[in-house]
PDB file of C-alpha atoms in Angstrom:
ATOM      1  CA  UNK A   1      -2.605  14.393 -28.968  1.00  0.00           C
ATOM      2  CA  UNK A   2      -1.436  18.125 -27.462  1.00  0.00           C
ATOM      3  CA  UNK A   3      -3.605  19.776 -25.304  1.00  0.00           C
ATOM      4  CA  UNK A   4      -3.689  23.456 -24.118  1.00  0.00           C
ATOM      5  CA  UNK A   5      -2.904  23.318 -20.020  1.00  0.00           C
ATOM      6  CA  UNK A   6      -5.537  26.642 -20.015  1.00  0.00           C
ATOM      7  CA  UNK A   7      -8.008  24.173 -21.052  1.00  0.00           C
ATOM      8  CA  UNK A   8      -7.546  21.659 -18.006  1.00  0.00           C
ATOM      9  CA  UNK A   9      -8.866  24.589 -15.307  1.00  0.00           C
ATOM     10  CA  UNK A  10     -10.863  23.426 -12.679  1.00  0.00           C
ATOM     11  CA  UNK A  11     -14.703  23.900 -13.615  1.00  0.00           C
ATOM     12  CA  UNK A  12     -15.610  23.727 -10.031  1.00  0.00           C
ATOM     13  CA  UNK A  13     -13.675  23.892  -6.690  1.00  0.00           C
ATOM     14  CA  UNK A  14     -12.685  20.507  -5.370  1.00  0.00           C
ATOM     15  CA  UNK A  15     -13.662  19.795  -1.871  1.00  0.00           C
ATOM     16  CA  UNK A  16     -11.958  21.510   0.886  1.00  0.00           C
ATOM     17  CA  UNK A  17      -9.318  18.625   2.316  1.00  0.00           C
ATOM     18  CA  UNK A  18      -5.868  18.448   3.707  1.00  0.00           C
ATOM     19  CA  UNK A  19      -2.938  16.814   3.121  1.00  0.00           C
ATOM     20  CA  UNK A  20      -0.258  14.129   4.143  1.00  0.00           C
ATOM     21  CA  UNK A  21       2.822  13.375   2.897  1.00  0.00           C
ATOM     22  CA  UNK A  22       5.167  10.580   4.310  1.00  0.00           C
ATOM     23  CA  UNK A  23       8.873  10.378   4.370  1.00  0.00           C
ATOM     24  CA  UNK A  24      11.318  12.962   3.054  1.00  0.00           C
ATOM     25  CA  UNK A  25      12.717  12.062  -0.352  1.00  0.00           C
ATOM     26  CA  UNK A  26      13.214  14.717  -3.054  1.00  0.00           C
ATOM     27  CA  UNK A  27       9.879  13.778  -4.818  1.00  0.00           C
ATOM     28  CA  UNK A  28       8.077  14.213  -1.772  1.00  0.00           C
ATOM     29  CA  UNK A  29       9.651  17.504  -0.426  1.00  0.00           C
ATOM     30  CA  UNK A  30       8.971  19.124  -3.495  1.00  0.00           C
ATOM     31  CA  UNK A  31       5.485  17.692  -3.572  1.00  0.00           C
ATOM     32  CA  UNK A  32       5.406  19.493  -0.095  1.00  0.00           C
ATOM     33  CA  UNK A  33       6.450  22.587  -1.552  1.00  0.00           C
ATOM     34  CA  UNK A  34       3.866  22.606  -4.136  1.00  0.00           C
ATOM     35  CA  UNK A  35       1.094  21.637  -2.131  1.00  0.00           C
ATOM     36  CA  UNK A  36       2.131  24.324  -0.094  1.00  0.00           C
ATOM     37  CA  UNK A  37       2.321  27.061  -2.373  1.00  0.00           C
ATOM     38  CA  UNK A  38      -1.091  25.371  -4.322  1.00  0.00           C
ATOM     39  CA  UNK A  39      -3.064  26.028  -1.174  1.00  0.00           C
ATOM     40  CA  UNK A  40      -2.409  29.447  -1.380  1.00  0.00           C
ATOM     41  CA  UNK A  41      -4.633  29.845  -4.333  1.00  0.00           C
ATOM     42  CA  UNK A  42      -8.778  30.573  -4.700  1.00  0.00           C
ATOM     43  CA  UNK A  43     -10.361  27.659  -5.515  1.00  0.00           C
ATOM     44  CA  UNK A  44      -7.771  24.770  -4.829  1.00  0.00           C
ATOM     45  CA  UNK A  45      -9.475  24.409  -1.704  1.00  0.00           C
ATOM     46  CA  UNK A  46      -6.459  22.960   0.109  1.00  0.00           C
ATOM     47  CA  UNK A  47      -5.547  23.434   3.927  1.00  0.00           C
ATOM     48  CA  UNK A  48      -2.900  25.896   4.053  1.00  0.00           C
ATOM     49  CA  UNK A  49      -0.402  23.645   5.689  1.00  0.00           C
ATOM     50  CA  UNK A  50       0.251  20.215   4.447  1.00  0.00           C
ATOM     51  CA  UNK A  51       1.877  17.947   6.867  1.00  0.00           C
ATOM     52  CA  UNK A  52       5.200  15.662   6.321  1.00  0.00           C
ATOM     53  CA  UNK A  53       5.406  12.605   8.468  1.00  0.00           C
ATOM     54  CA  UNK A  54       9.176  12.055   9.337  1.00  0.00           C
ATOM     55  CA  UNK A  55      10.320   8.343   9.259  1.00  0.00           C
ATOM     56  CA  UNK A  56      13.284   6.597  11.098  1.00  0.00           C
ATOM     57  CA  UNK A  57      15.715   4.938   9.659  1.00  0.00           C
ATOM     58  CA  UNK A  58      14.078   1.491  10.093  1.00  0.00           C
ATOM     59  CA  UNK A  59      10.691   2.856   9.127  1.00  0.00           C
ATOM     60  CA  UNK A  60       9.243  -0.074   6.166  1.00  0.00           C
ATOM     61  CA  UNK A  61       9.583   2.418   3.476  1.00  0.00           C
ATOM     62  CA  UNK A  62      12.327   4.978   4.586  1.00  0.00           C
ATOM     63  CA  UNK A  63      14.962   5.561   1.754  1.00  0.00           C
ATOM     64  CA  UNK A  64      17.825   3.329   2.899  1.00  0.00           C
ATOM     65  CA  UNK A  65      20.788   5.377   1.460  1.00  0.00           C
ATOM     66  CA  UNK A  66      23.539   6.580   3.465  1.00  0.00           C
ATOM     67  CA  UNK A  67      21.217   5.410   6.253  1.00  0.00           C
ATOM     68  CA  UNK A  68      20.297   8.835   6.960  1.00  0.00           C
ATOM     69  CA  UNK A  69      16.876   9.543   8.788  1.00  0.00           C
ATOM     70  CA  UNK A  70      13.907  11.609   7.191  1.00  0.00           C
ATOM     71  CA  UNK A  71      14.499  15.074   8.869  1.00  0.00           C
ATOM     72  CA  UNK A  72      12.595  18.286   8.974  1.00  0.00           C
ATOM     73  CA  UNK A  73      15.692  19.565   8.145  1.00  0.00           C
ATOM     74  CA  UNK A  74      15.953  17.596   4.816  1.00  0.00           C
ATOM     75  CA  UNK A  75      12.440  19.101   4.297  1.00  0.00           C
ATOM     76  CA  UNK A  76      12.879  22.719   4.953  1.00  0.00           C
ATOM     77  CA  UNK A  77      16.103  22.588   2.629  1.00  0.00           C
ATOM     78  CA  UNK A  78      14.420  22.107  -0.279  1.00  0.00           C
ATOM     79  CA  UNK A  79      11.905  24.408   0.655  1.00  0.00           C
ATOM     80  CA  UNK A  80      14.470  26.981   1.189  1.00  0.00           C
ATOM     81  CA  UNK A  81      16.633  26.709  -1.307  1.00  0.00           C
ATOM     82  CA  UNK A  82      13.892  25.554  -4.053  1.00  0.00           C
ATOM     83  CA  UNK A  83      10.630  27.254  -3.353  1.00  0.00           C
ATOM     84  CA  UNK A  84      12.156  30.861  -2.781  1.00  0.00           C
ATOM     85  CA  UNK A  85      13.382  30.196   0.945  1.00  0.00           C
ATOM     86  CA  UNK A  86       9.795  28.644   2.265  1.00  0.00           C
ATOM     87  CA  UNK A  87       9.606  27.126   5.381  1.00  0.00           C
ATOM     88  CA  UNK A  88       7.577  23.920   6.662  1.00  0.00           C
ATOM     89  CA  UNK A  89       6.173  25.772  10.140  1.00  0.00           C
ATOM     90  CA  UNK A  90       6.246  24.126  13.498  1.00  0.00           C
ATOM     91  CA  UNK A  91       2.862  22.472  12.492  1.00  0.00           C
ATOM     92  CA  UNK A  92       4.437  20.984   8.931  1.00  0.00           C
ATOM     93  CA  UNK A  93       5.948  18.407  10.515  1.00  0.00           C
ATOM     94  CA  UNK A  94       5.408  14.746  12.937  1.00  0.00           C
ATOM     95  CA  UNK A  95       7.503  12.085  13.606  1.00  0.00           C
ATOM     96  CA  UNK A  96       6.052   8.738  12.701  1.00  0.00           C
ATOM     97  CA  UNK A  97       5.883   7.200  15.809  1.00  0.00           C
ATOM     98  CA  UNK A  98       3.829   9.919  16.766  1.00  0.00           C
ATOM     99  CA  UNK A  99       1.290   9.765  13.618  1.00  0.00           C
ATOM    100  CA  UNK A 100       1.031   6.242  14.704  1.00  0.00           C
ATOM    101  CA  UNK A 101      -0.341   6.661  18.728  1.00  0.00           C
ATOM    102  CA  UNK A 102      -3.956   6.607  19.306  1.00  0.00           C
ATOM    103  CA  UNK A 103      -5.621   9.922  18.453  1.00  0.00           C
ATOM    104  CA  UNK A 104      -5.242  12.794  21.266  1.00  0.00           C
ATOM    105  CA  UNK A 105      -6.452  16.146  21.294  1.00  0.00           C
ATOM    106  CA  UNK A 106      -2.452  16.882  22.125  1.00  0.00           C
ATOM    107  CA  UNK A 107      -1.262  15.849  18.477  1.00  0.00           C
ATOM    108  CA  UNK A 108      -4.286  17.424  16.155  1.00  0.00           C
ATOM    109  CA  UNK A 109      -2.161  16.857  13.419  1.00  0.00           C
ATOM    110  CA  UNK A 110      -2.680  12.827  13.562  1.00  0.00           C
ATOM    111  CA  UNK A 111      -5.938  13.165  12.514  1.00  0.00           C
ATOM    112  CA  UNK A 112      -6.320  12.074   8.750  1.00  0.00           C
ATOM    113  CA  UNK A 113     -10.133  12.068   8.270  1.00  0.00           C
ATOM    114  CA  UNK A 114     -10.951  13.266   4.781  1.00  0.00           C
ATOM    115  CA  UNK A 115      -7.438  14.153   3.787  1.00  0.00           C
ATOM    116  CA  UNK A 116      -5.129  13.286   0.754  1.00  0.00           C
ATOM    117  CA  UNK A 117      -2.501  10.804   1.839  1.00  0.00           C
ATOM    118  CA  UNK A 118       0.573  10.614  -0.173  1.00  0.00           C
ATOM    119  CA  UNK A 119       3.257   7.844  -0.730  1.00  0.00           C
ATOM    120  CA  UNK A 120       6.251   7.221  -2.134  1.00  0.00           C
ATOM    121  CA  UNK A 121       7.507   3.840  -3.854  1.00  0.00           C
ATOM    122  CA  UNK A 122       9.644   4.935  -6.613  1.00  0.00           C
ATOM    123  CA  UNK A 123      12.625   7.051  -4.835  1.00  0.00           C
ATOM    124  CA  UNK A 124      15.839   5.340  -4.966  1.00  0.00           C
ATOM    125  CA  UNK A 125      17.887   7.821  -3.116  1.00  0.00           C
ATOM    126  CA  UNK A 126      17.967  10.173   0.091  1.00  0.00           C
ATOM    127  CA  UNK A 127      17.294  13.497  -1.025  1.00  0.00           C
ATOM    128  CA  UNK A 128      19.212  16.276  -1.973  1.00  0.00           C
ATOM    129  CA  UNK A 129      18.663  19.832  -0.425  1.00  0.00           C
ATOM    130  CA  UNK A 130      18.215  21.865  -3.450  1.00  0.00           C
ATOM    131  CA  UNK A 131      22.064  23.703  -2.918  1.00  0.00           C
ATOM    132  CA  UNK A 132      23.063  24.480  -6.694  1.00  0.00           C
ATOM    133  CA  UNK A 133      27.002  23.631  -5.102  1.00  0.00           C
ATOM    134  CA  UNK A 134      25.410  20.305  -4.260  1.00  0.00           C
ATOM    135  CA  UNK A 135      23.520  19.411  -7.323  1.00  0.00           C
ATOM    136  CA  UNK A 136      26.710  20.386  -9.520  1.00  0.00           C
ATOM    137  CA  UNK A 137      28.769  18.173  -7.031  1.00  0.00           C
ATOM    138  CA  UNK A 138      26.111  15.599  -7.405  1.00  0.00           C
ATOM    139  CA  UNK A 139      26.549  15.671 -11.176  1.00  0.00           C
ATOM    140  CA  UNK A 140      30.274  15.537 -10.956  1.00  0.00           C
ATOM    141  CA  UNK A 141      30.707  12.379  -8.628  1.00  0.00           C
ATOM    142  CA  UNK A 142      27.220  10.737  -8.752  1.00  0.00           C
ATOM    143  CA  UNK A 143      26.460   8.942 -11.763  1.00  0.00           C
ATOM    144  CA  UNK A 144      23.093  10.312 -13.158  1.00  0.00           C
ATOM    145  CA  UNK A 145      20.918   8.055 -15.256  1.00  0.00           C
ATOM    146  CA  UNK A 146      20.255  10.056 -18.651  1.00  0.00           C
ATOM    147  CA  UNK A 147      18.411   9.179 -21.540  1.00  0.00           C
ATOM    148  CA  UNK A 148      21.003   7.779 -24.759  1.00  0.00           C
ATOM    149  CA  UNK A 149      24.075   7.478 -22.417  1.00  0.00           C
ATOM    150  CA  UNK A 150      26.313   4.395 -22.241  1.00  0.00           C
ATOM    151  CA  UNK A 151      25.816   3.202 -19.174  1.00  0.00           C
ATOM    152  CA  UNK A 152      24.424  -0.132 -18.343  1.00  0.00           C
ATOM    153  CA  UNK A 153      20.867  -0.431 -17.971  1.00  0.00           C
ATOM    154  CA  UNK A 154      19.394   0.422 -14.614  1.00  0.00           C
ATOM    155  CA  UNK A 155      16.565  -1.732 -12.727  1.00  0.00           C
ATOM    156  CA  UNK A 156      14.745  -0.223 -10.337  1.00  0.00           C
ATOM    157  CA  UNK A 157      14.134  -1.954  -6.844  1.00  0.00           C
ATOM    158  CA  UNK A 158      11.286  -2.800  -5.357  1.00  0.00           C
ATOM    159  CA  UNK A 159       9.943   0.007  -2.394  1.00  0.00           C
ATOM    160  CA  UNK A 160       7.661  -1.570  -0.549  1.00  0.00           C
ATOM    161  CA  UNK A 161       4.874   0.945   1.305  1.00  0.00           C
ATOM    162  CA  UNK A 162       4.513   1.494   4.853  1.00  0.00           C
ATOM    163  CA  UNK A 163       2.003  -0.986   6.000  1.00  0.00           C
ATOM    164  CA  UNK A 164       1.346   0.465   9.437  1.00  0.00           C
ATOM    165  CA  UNK A 165       0.928   3.978   7.974  1.00  0.00           C
ATOM    166  CA  UNK A 166      -1.127   2.612   5.181  1.00  0.00           C
ATOM    167  CA  UNK A 167      -3.227   1.015   8.207  1.00  0.00           C
ATOM    168  CA  UNK A 168      -3.451   4.094  10.618  1.00  0.00           C
ATOM    169  CA  UNK A 169      -4.546   6.180   7.426  1.00  0.00           C
ATOM    170  CA  UNK A 170      -7.432   4.347   6.473  1.00  0.00           C
ATOM    171  CA  UNK A 171      -8.519   3.331   9.791  1.00  0.00           C
ATOM    172  CA  UNK A 172      -8.618   7.273  10.256  1.00  0.00           C
ATOM    173  CA  UNK A 173     -10.722   7.529   7.274  1.00  0.00           C
ATOM    174  CA  UNK A 174      -8.589   9.411   4.670  1.00  0.00           C
ATOM    175  CA  UNK A 175      -9.993  10.600   1.348  1.00  0.00           C
ATOM    176  CA  UNK A 176      -7.848   9.067  -0.886  1.00  0.00           C
ATOM    177  CA  UNK A 177      -4.264   7.347  -1.305  1.00  0.00           C
ATOM    178  CA  UNK A 178      -1.918   8.980  -3.929  1.00  0.00           C
ATOM    179  CA  UNK A 179       1.131   6.710  -4.999  1.00  0.00           C
ATOM    180  CA  UNK A 180       4.223   7.248  -6.943  1.00  0.00           C
ATOM    181  CA  UNK A 181       5.643   3.809  -8.213  1.00  0.00           C
ATOM    182  CA  UNK A 182       8.082   1.900 -10.108  1.00  0.00           C
ATOM    183  CA  UNK A 183       7.583  -1.254 -11.889  1.00  0.00           C
ATOM    184  CA  UNK A 184       9.397  -3.413  -9.590  1.00  0.00           C
ATOM    185  CA  UNK A 185       7.265  -1.511  -6.642  1.00  0.00           C
ATOM    186  CA  UNK A 186       3.645  -1.899  -8.241  1.00  0.00           C
ATOM    187  CA  UNK A 187       3.022  -5.857  -7.367  1.00  0.00           C
ATOM    188  CA  UNK A 188       3.388  -4.762  -4.312  1.00  0.00           C
ATOM    189  CA  UNK A 189       1.792  -1.472  -3.645  1.00  0.00           C
ATOM    190  CA  UNK A 190      -1.487  -3.111  -5.130  1.00  0.00           C
ATOM    191  CA  UNK A 191      -1.217  -6.156  -2.846  1.00  0.00           C
ATOM    192  CA  UNK A 192      -0.922  -3.756   0.286  1.00  0.00           C
ATOM    193  CA  UNK A 193      -3.765  -2.118  -0.998  1.00  0.00           C
ATOM    194  CA  UNK A 194      -6.275  -5.281  -1.514  1.00  0.00           C
ATOM    195  CA  UNK A 195      -5.253  -6.372   2.046  1.00  0.00           C
ATOM    196  CA  UNK A 196      -5.195  -3.155   4.071  1.00  0.00           C
ATOM    197  CA  UNK A 197      -7.278  -0.624   2.115  1.00  0.00           C
ATOM    198  CA  UNK A 198      -9.681  -2.539  -0.307  1.00  0.00           C
ATOM    199  CA  UNK A 199     -12.373   0.192   0.220  1.00  0.00           C
ATOM    200  CA  UNK A 200     -10.584   3.239  -0.114  1.00  0.00           C
ATOM    201  CA  UNK A 201      -9.654   5.200  -3.236  1.00  0.00           C
ATOM    202  CA  UNK A 202      -6.505   5.430  -4.908  1.00  0.00           C
ATOM    203  CA  UNK A 203      -4.525   6.566  -7.728  1.00  0.00           C
ATOM    204  CA  UNK A 204      -0.932   5.217  -8.489  1.00  0.00           C
ATOM    205  CA  UNK A 205       1.395   6.612 -11.102  1.00  0.00           C
ATOM    206  CA  UNK A 206       3.657   4.409 -12.614  1.00  0.00           C
ATOM    207  CA  UNK A 207       7.572   5.695 -13.875  1.00  0.00           C
ATOM    208  CA  UNK A 208       8.161   4.551 -17.552  1.00  0.00           C
ATOM    209  CA  UNK A 209       9.686   1.396 -17.432  1.00  0.00           C
ATOM    210  CA  UNK A 210      13.328   1.482 -17.150  1.00  0.00           C
ATOM    211  CA  UNK A 211      13.825   4.832 -15.693  1.00  0.00           C
ATOM    212  CA  UNK A 212      14.409   6.328 -12.544  1.00  0.00           C
ATOM    213  CA  UNK A 213      13.717   9.524 -10.928  1.00  0.00           C
ATOM    214  CA  UNK A 214      15.721  12.278  -9.650  1.00  0.00           C
ATOM    215  CA  UNK A 215      15.843  16.206  -9.676  1.00  0.00           C
ATOM    216  CA  UNK A 216      16.691  18.105 -12.366  1.00  0.00           C
ATOM    217  CA  UNK A 217      20.093  19.954 -11.800  1.00  0.00           C
ATOM    218  CA  UNK A 218      19.671  23.176 -10.622  1.00  0.00           C
ATOM    219  CA  UNK A 219      15.981  23.077 -10.570  1.00  0.00           C
ATOM    220  CA  UNK A 220      14.065  25.831  -8.454  1.00  0.00           C
ATOM    221  CA  UNK A 221      10.258  26.701  -8.387  1.00  0.00           C
ATOM    222  CA  UNK A 222       8.779  28.886 -10.377  1.00  0.00           C
ATOM    223  CA  UNK A 223       7.328  32.463  -9.232  1.00  0.00           C
ATOM    224  CA  UNK A 224       4.516  32.856  -9.234  1.00  0.00           C
ATOM    225  CA  UNK A 225       2.552  29.957  -8.714  1.00  0.00           C
ATOM    226  CA  UNK A 226      -0.688  29.396 -10.547  1.00  0.00           C
ATOM    227  CA  UNK A 227      -3.411  26.625 -11.528  1.00  0.00           C
ATOM    228  CA  UNK A 228      -1.495  25.645 -14.700  1.00  0.00           C
ATOM    229  CA  UNK A 229       1.500  24.646 -12.506  1.00  0.00           C
ATOM    230  CA  UNK A 230       5.081  23.916 -14.090  1.00  0.00           C
ATOM    231  CA  UNK A 231       6.681  21.632 -15.970  1.00  0.00           C
ATOM    232  CA  UNK A 232      10.643  21.188 -16.751  1.00  0.00           C
ATOM    233  CA  UNK A 233       9.361  19.611 -19.993  1.00  0.00           C
ATOM    234  CA  UNK A 234       6.673  17.375 -21.948  1.00  0.00           C
ATOM    235  CA  UNK A 235       5.222  14.601 -20.134  1.00  0.00           C
ATOM    236  CA  UNK A 236       3.312  11.733 -21.076  1.00  0.00           C
ATOM    237  CA  UNK A 237       0.563  10.152 -19.524  1.00  0.00           C
ATOM    238  CA  UNK A 238      -1.492   6.980 -20.307  1.00  0.00           C
ATOM    239  CA  UNK A 239      -3.141   4.018 -19.276  1.00  0.00           C
ATOM    240  CA  UNK A 240      -1.222   1.408 -18.069  1.00  0.00           C
ATOM    241  CA  UNK A 241      -0.888  -1.874 -19.325  1.00  0.00           C
ATOM    242  CA  UNK A 242       0.959  -4.311 -17.064  1.00  0.00           C
ATOM    243  CA  UNK A 243       1.141  -7.165 -20.053  1.00  0.00           C
ATOM    244  CA  UNK A 244       3.753  -4.817 -21.853  1.00  0.00           C
ATOM    245  CA  UNK A 245       1.056  -4.454 -24.717  1.00  0.00           C
ATOM    246  CA  UNK A 246       0.538  -2.013 -27.814  1.00  0.00           C
ATOM    247  CA  UNK A 247       0.476   1.315 -25.449  1.00  0.00           C
ATOM    248  CA  UNK A 248       3.180   0.244 -23.508  1.00  0.00           C
ATOM    249  CA  UNK A 249       6.838   1.749 -24.397  1.00  0.00           C
ATOM    250  CA  UNK A 250      10.026  -0.065 -23.545  1.00  0.00           C
ATOM    251  CA  UNK A 251      12.775   2.798 -22.002  1.00  0.00           C
ATOM    252  CA  UNK A 252      16.607   1.450 -22.849  1.00  0.00           C
ATOM    253  CA  UNK A 253      16.843   1.542 -19.101  1.00  0.00           C
ATOM    254  CA  UNK A 254      19.381   4.423 -18.599  1.00  0.00           C
ATOM    255  CA  UNK A 255      16.386   7.503 -18.725  1.00  0.00           C
ATOM    256  CA  UNK A 256      15.706   9.617 -16.057  1.00  0.00           C
ATOM    257  CA  UNK A 257      12.579  11.396 -15.089  1.00  0.00           C
ATOM    258  CA  UNK A 258      12.314  14.635 -13.190  1.00  0.00           C
ATOM    259  CA  UNK A 259      11.028  14.294  -9.644  1.00  0.00           C
ATOM    260  CA  UNK A 260       9.559  17.595  -9.852  1.00  0.00           C
ATOM    261  CA  UNK A 261       7.497  17.073 -12.620  1.00  0.00           C
ATOM    262  CA  UNK A 262       6.372  13.762 -10.949  1.00  0.00           C
ATOM    263  CA  UNK A 263       5.150  16.128  -8.173  1.00  0.00           C
ATOM    264  CA  UNK A 264       3.516  18.492 -10.483  1.00  0.00           C
ATOM    265  CA  UNK A 265       1.493  15.692 -12.163  1.00  0.00           C
ATOM    266  CA  UNK A 266       0.692  14.278  -8.932  1.00  0.00           C
ATOM    267  CA  UNK A 267      -0.868  17.560  -7.292  1.00  0.00           C
ATOM    268  CA  UNK A 268      -2.597  17.770 -10.350  1.00  0.00           C
ATOM    269  CA  UNK A 269      -4.192  14.824 -10.434  1.00  0.00           C
ATOM    270  CA  UNK A 270      -5.369  15.324  -6.602  1.00  0.00           C
ATOM    271  CA  UNK A 271      -6.920  18.549  -7.854  1.00  0.00           C
ATOM    272  CA  UNK A 272      -8.425  17.915 -10.922  1.00  0.00           C
ATOM    273  CA  UNK A 273      -9.316  13.978 -10.767  1.00  0.00           C
ATOM    274  CA  UNK A 274     -12.626  12.558  -8.781  1.00  0.00           C
ATOM    275  CA  UNK A 275     -10.989  11.813  -5.384  1.00  0.00           C
ATOM    276  CA  UNK A 276     -14.704   9.462  -4.520  1.00  0.00           C
ATOM    277  CA  UNK A 277     -15.727   7.038  -7.458  1.00  0.00           C
ATOM    278  CA  UNK A 278     -18.136   4.789  -7.446  1.00  0.00           C
ATOM    279  CA  UNK A 279     -16.992   1.737  -5.906  1.00  0.00           C
ATOM    280  CA  UNK A 280     -17.945  -1.805  -7.086  1.00  0.00           C
ATOM    281  CA  UNK A 281     -21.418  -2.374  -6.468  1.00  0.00           C
ATOM    282  CA  UNK A 282     -20.920  -6.091  -5.516  1.00  0.00           C
ATOM    283  CA  UNK A 283     -17.815  -5.912  -3.111  1.00  0.00           C
ATOM    284  CA  UNK A 284     -17.839  -2.555  -2.053  1.00  0.00           C
ATOM    285  CA  UNK A 285     -13.530  -2.138  -3.044  1.00  0.00           C
ATOM    286  CA  UNK A 286     -12.400   0.229  -4.894  1.00  0.00           C
ATOM    287  CA  UNK A 287     -10.141  -0.002  -8.023  1.00  0.00           C
ATOM    288  CA  UNK A 288      -7.157   1.868  -7.883  1.00  0.00           C
ATOM    289  CA  UNK A 289      -6.573   3.854 -10.952  1.00  0.00           C
ATOM    290  CA  UNK A 290      -3.429   3.034 -12.760  1.00  0.00           C
ATOM    291  CA  UNK A 291      -1.595   5.570 -15.243  1.00  0.00           C
ATOM    292  CA  UNK A 292       1.737   5.293 -16.899  1.00  0.00           C
ATOM    293  CA  UNK A 293       4.100   9.094 -16.325  1.00  0.00           C
ATOM    294  CA  UNK A 294       6.969   9.099 -18.534  1.00  0.00           C
ATOM    295  CA  UNK A 295       9.145  11.372 -21.040  1.00  0.00           C
ATOM    296  CA  UNK A 296       7.530  12.455 -24.037  1.00  0.00           C
ATOM    297  CA  UNK A 297       8.656   9.653 -27.227  1.00  0.00           C
ATOM    298  CA  UNK A 298       8.358  11.494 -30.876  1.00  0.00           C
ATOM    299  CA  UNK A 299       4.603  12.161 -30.636  1.00  0.00           C
ATOM    300  CA  UNK A 300       3.421   8.527 -30.020  1.00  0.00           C
ATOM    301  CA  UNK A 301       1.496   9.436 -25.955  1.00  0.00           C
ATOM    302  CA  UNK A 302      -0.496  12.038 -25.292  1.00  0.00           C
ATOM    303  CA  UNK A 303       0.749  14.988 -24.214  1.00  0.00           C
ATOM    304  CA  UNK A 304      -0.095  16.667 -20.637  1.00  0.00           C
TER     305      UNK A 304
END
C-alpha cells in the first residue's frame, strides 16, 4: 500500500550515535554525504561528522575495478560535485590500517563504541566523482545495465565483507551493523555475522535479483535536506524470501537500482528502526533483519 512519507516522521529522537562507513564506493560516498547533511537536522541525534574508513587495494572488500585505491580524494569529489561543494573535513577519514591498530589517544576516531557501522557488499565498480562531464562519458562509453534493454543478463559477483574490520567493530562494541548486499554476497555476509558478530544487531538490505547498483547520471542531492529525505523514484521494500517464494520478484537481469536511493533508504532505516532488538533469549544471539530493496513493479509491492 502507498504511504505518505510525512507519516513516517520520527516519533521520538533516536539514541545519539556516530557513524562509520567502510570504503569509498559510489554508494558509500553518497551515504556519507547524506549522513553528513542529516546530522545537521534537529532530532536525528547523529554526530556532526561521519567517518569514512579508507581501504587499500588489497583490502578484503576493496573494489577491484581498475586497481584504484580508495581515497579521500574520491570522497571529496563526490561531496563537492553531488552535495553542493561539501567536504569531508580533516576528521572525516581514517586509513583502515590505523583503524585496526589498538586504540590509542592519538587516533580517537578509531573508537566505535555505540556507533553505527555501514558496510557495502553490493558495489561492483569503483567510485565516480559526480562531475557531469564524467557522467556523460560514462554513459557513452560504459554500458550501464538498464531495465528493458537488450543486454545480456547480469549476474552480480559475490563481494566479501572485510572480516578484520567487522571483528574490530564488534570488539569495540559498535551499536549496529548495516549492510547493503546483493544475492551473491548474502550467504557470505550471513556467515561472517554468524561467526564474528553473533550478538551484534544487524540489518541487511538485499538488492532485487538481477539488478546492479549505479548512480543516476547527473544526480545531485536536492537542497535543503529535511527529515523526509529524497528518492530518485519509487522504491520497493518487502520481506526477504531466500527460496524465491510468492513475495519474490525476479528481474530480467538487466535492471539498475540507483545508488543514491540505496543510500537514502539505508540512512532512513538507521534513523527510524530499532537499533537494539531483543536477542534470542536462549542463545543471546541476534538474528539479522533482511529486507529486499528494489524498484517498484506495477503495484505488486509496497512503496516506501
